[in-house]
PDB file of C-alpha atoms in Angstrom:
ATOM      1  CA  MET X  13     -40.366  -6.983  48.542  1.00 84.00           C
ATOM      2  CA  ALA X  14     -41.033 -10.730  48.665  1.00 90.00           C
ATOM      3  CA  LEU X  15     -39.839 -11.097  45.067  1.00 92.00           C
ATOM      4  CA  ALA X  16     -36.565  -9.415  46.009  1.00 93.00           C
ATOM      5  CA  LEU X  17     -36.017 -11.852  48.858  1.00 93.00           C
ATOM      6  CA  VAL X  18     -36.740 -14.776  46.528  1.00 95.00           C
ATOM      7  CA  PHE X  19     -34.198 -13.437  44.010  1.00 94.00           C
ATOM      8  CA  ILE X  20     -31.569 -13.074  46.717  1.00 94.00           C
ATOM      9  CA  ALA X  21     -32.308 -16.535  48.139  1.00 94.00           C
ATOM     10  CA  ILE X  22     -32.042 -18.221  44.727  1.00 93.00           C
ATOM     11  CA  GLY X  23     -28.761 -16.455  44.017  1.00 92.00           C
ATOM     12  CA  LEU X  24     -27.288 -17.393  47.393  1.00 92.00           C
ATOM     13  CA  VAL X  25     -28.393 -21.025  47.154  1.00 91.00           C
ATOM     14  CA  TRP X  26     -27.035 -21.333  43.622  1.00 89.00           C
ATOM     15  CA  LEU X  27     -23.517 -20.155  44.560  1.00 88.00           C
ATOM     16  CA  PRO X  28     -22.353 -23.196  46.592  1.00 89.00           C
ATOM     17  CA  PHE X  29     -23.638 -25.649  43.962  1.00 90.00           C
ATOM     18  CA  ARG X  30     -22.488 -23.792  40.840  1.00 88.00           C
ATOM     19  CA  ASN X  31     -19.804 -26.343  39.902  1.00 89.00           C
ATOM     20  CA  GLN X  32     -22.169 -29.326  40.007  1.00 90.00           C
ATOM     21  CA  ILE X  33     -24.838 -27.335  38.155  1.00 89.00           C
ATOM     22  CA  ALA X  34     -22.298 -26.303  35.498  1.00 89.00           C
ATOM     23  CA  ARG X  35     -21.198 -29.911  34.950  1.00 90.00           C
ATOM     24  CA  ARG X  36     -24.797 -31.028  34.578  1.00 90.00           C
ATOM     25  CA  GLN X  37     -25.596 -28.145  32.190  1.00 88.00           C
ATOM     26  CA  TYR X  38     -22.564 -29.015  30.068  1.00 89.00           C
ATOM     27  CA  ALA X  39     -23.604 -32.667  29.889  1.00 88.00           C
ATOM     28  CA  ILE X  40     -27.173 -31.784  28.895  1.00 89.00           C
ATOM     29  CA  SER X  41     -26.141 -29.210  26.283  1.00 88.00           C
ATOM     30  CA  SER X  42     -23.557 -31.577  24.812  1.00 86.00           C
ATOM     31  CA  GLN X  43     -26.165 -34.292  24.551  1.00 87.00           C
ATOM     32  CA  MET X  44     -28.660 -31.908  22.923  1.00 88.00           C
ATOM     33  CA  LEU X  45     -26.060 -30.729  20.381  1.00 86.00           C
ATOM     34  CA  GLY X  46     -25.034 -34.290  19.550  1.00 83.00           C
ATOM     35  CA  ARG X  47     -21.510 -34.064  20.941  1.00 75.00           C
ATOM     36  CA  ARG X  48     -19.761 -37.034  22.447  1.00 68.00           C
ATOM     37  CA  THR X  49     -20.979 -37.409  26.027  1.00 59.00           C
ATOM     38  CA  ASP X  50     -19.158 -40.557  27.150  1.00 56.00           C
ATOM     39  CA  ASP X  51     -18.304 -40.351  30.823  1.00 53.00           C
ATOM     40  CA  VAL X  52     -19.133 -36.673  31.057  1.00 50.00           C
ATOM     41  CA  LEU X  53     -20.968 -37.152  34.324  1.00 49.00           C
ATOM     42  CA  GLU X  54     -18.998 -40.150  35.591  1.00 54.00           C
ATOM     43  CA  ASP X  55     -15.228 -40.062  35.944  1.00 54.00           C
ATOM     44  CA  SER X  56     -14.878 -43.853  35.811  1.00 51.00           C
ATOM     45  CA  GLU X  57     -12.610 -44.002  32.757  1.00 59.00           C
ATOM     46  CA  PRO X  58      -9.589 -41.696  32.468  1.00 57.00           C
ATOM     47  CA  GLN X  59      -9.746 -39.337  29.515  1.00 62.00           C
ATOM     48  CA  PRO X  60      -6.790 -37.998  27.510  1.00 72.00           C
ATOM     49  CA  GLU X  61      -5.265 -34.920  29.131  1.00 77.00           C
ATOM     50  CA  ALA X  62      -6.085 -32.560  26.242  1.00 77.00           C
ATOM     51  CA  GLU X  63      -9.692 -33.726  26.164  1.00 78.00           C
ATOM     52  CA  GLN X  64      -9.977 -33.363  29.943  1.00 82.00           C
ATOM     53  CA  GLU X  65      -8.567 -29.824  29.711  1.00 85.00           C
ATOM     54  CA  VAL X  66     -11.128 -28.824  27.053  1.00 83.00           C
ATOM     55  CA  TYR X  67     -13.888 -30.344  29.195  1.00 83.00           C
ATOM     56  CA  GLU X  68     -12.762 -28.399  32.267  1.00 87.00           C
ATOM     57  CA  GLU X  69     -12.562 -25.146  30.298  1.00 89.00           C
ATOM     58  CA  ARG X  70     -16.073 -25.594  28.967  1.00 87.00           C
ATOM     59  CA  VAL X  71     -17.406 -26.416  32.422  1.00 89.00           C
ATOM     60  CA  ARG X  72     -15.585 -23.358  33.760  1.00 92.00           C
ATOM     61  CA  GLY X  73     -17.383 -21.258  31.132  1.00 91.00           C
ATOM     62  CA  PHE X  74     -20.751 -22.590  32.280  1.00 90.00           C
ATOM     63  CA  GLU X  75     -19.703 -21.940  35.869  1.00 92.00           C
ATOM     64  CA  MET X  76     -18.802 -18.316  35.115  1.00 93.00           C
ATOM     65  CA  LEU X  77     -22.153 -17.860  33.366  1.00 91.00           C
ATOM     66  CA  GLY X  78     -23.826 -19.210  36.517  1.00 90.00           C
ATOM     67  CA  VAL X  79     -21.869 -16.769  38.691  1.00 92.00           C
ATOM     68  CA  PHE X  80     -23.003 -13.940  36.418  1.00 94.00           C
ATOM     69  CA  PHE X  81     -26.654 -14.943  36.791  1.00 93.00           C
ATOM     70  CA  CYS X  82     -26.223 -15.312  40.568  1.00 92.00           C
ATOM     71  CA  SER X  83     -24.798 -11.828  40.787  1.00 94.00           C
ATOM     72  CA  VAL X  84     -27.611 -10.443  38.617  1.00 95.00           C
ATOM     73  CA  LEU X  85     -30.205 -12.076  40.884  1.00 94.00           C
ATOM     74  CA  ILE X  86     -28.572 -10.831  44.085  1.00 95.00           C
ATOM     75  CA  VAL X  87     -27.981  -7.285  42.814  1.00 96.00           C
ATOM     76  CA  GLY X  88     -31.481  -7.152  41.328  1.00 96.00           C
ATOM     77  CA  GLY X  89     -32.980  -8.310  44.621  1.00 96.00           C
ATOM     78  CA  LEU X  90     -31.006  -5.733  46.574  1.00 96.00           C
ATOM     79  CA  LEU X  91     -32.032  -3.028  44.111  1.00 96.00           C
ATOM     80  CA  ILE X  92     -35.705  -3.951  44.550  1.00 94.00           C
ATOM     81  CA  VAL X  93     -35.315  -3.823  48.350  1.00 94.00           C
ATOM     82  CA  VAL X  94     -33.582  -0.434  48.262  1.00 94.00           C
ATOM     83  CA  LEU X  95     -36.067   1.093  45.824  1.00 93.00           C
ATOM     84  CA  THR X  96     -38.985  -0.265  47.846  1.00 91.00           C
ATOM     85  CA  LEU X  97     -37.569   1.250  51.006  1.00 90.00           C
ATOM     86  CA  ILE X  98     -37.009   4.594  49.286  1.00 91.00           C
ATOM     87  CA  PHE X  99     -40.374   4.957  47.556  1.00 90.00           C
ATOM     88  CA  ARG X 100     -42.630   3.040  49.972  1.00 85.00           C
ATOM     89  CA  PRO X 101     -41.014   3.034  53.393  1.00 80.00           C
ATOM     90  CA  PRO X 102     -42.805   0.742  55.849  1.00 78.00           C
ATOM     91  CA  TRP X 103     -42.610   3.380  58.599  1.00 78.00           C
ATOM     92  CA  ALA X 104     -44.562   5.936  56.521  1.00 74.00           C
ATOM     93  CA  GLY X 105     -47.902   4.195  57.024  1.00 70.00           C
ATOM     94  CA  ALA X 106     -50.053   2.762  54.263  1.00 58.00           C
TER      95      ALA X 106
END
């Protein structure tokens, strides 16, 4: 039951920060793959519009992947809670 609550808590905490996490994940993966990472984290220098659009689409992809994992964590946690309550109800004793 505690594991289920941890899953749900991680999923709920991740949701508000998914955009920042996605940007950071994109920057790290781009750096690991050897792609150009100039000003990926800092928006100090304006980028060409086409390049900015590609960047936003890739970040959006990472964000959607994060939403998928959040939903898997939350649904998995709820499933663990429901199955625990069905097969080992706390009101049934030991």
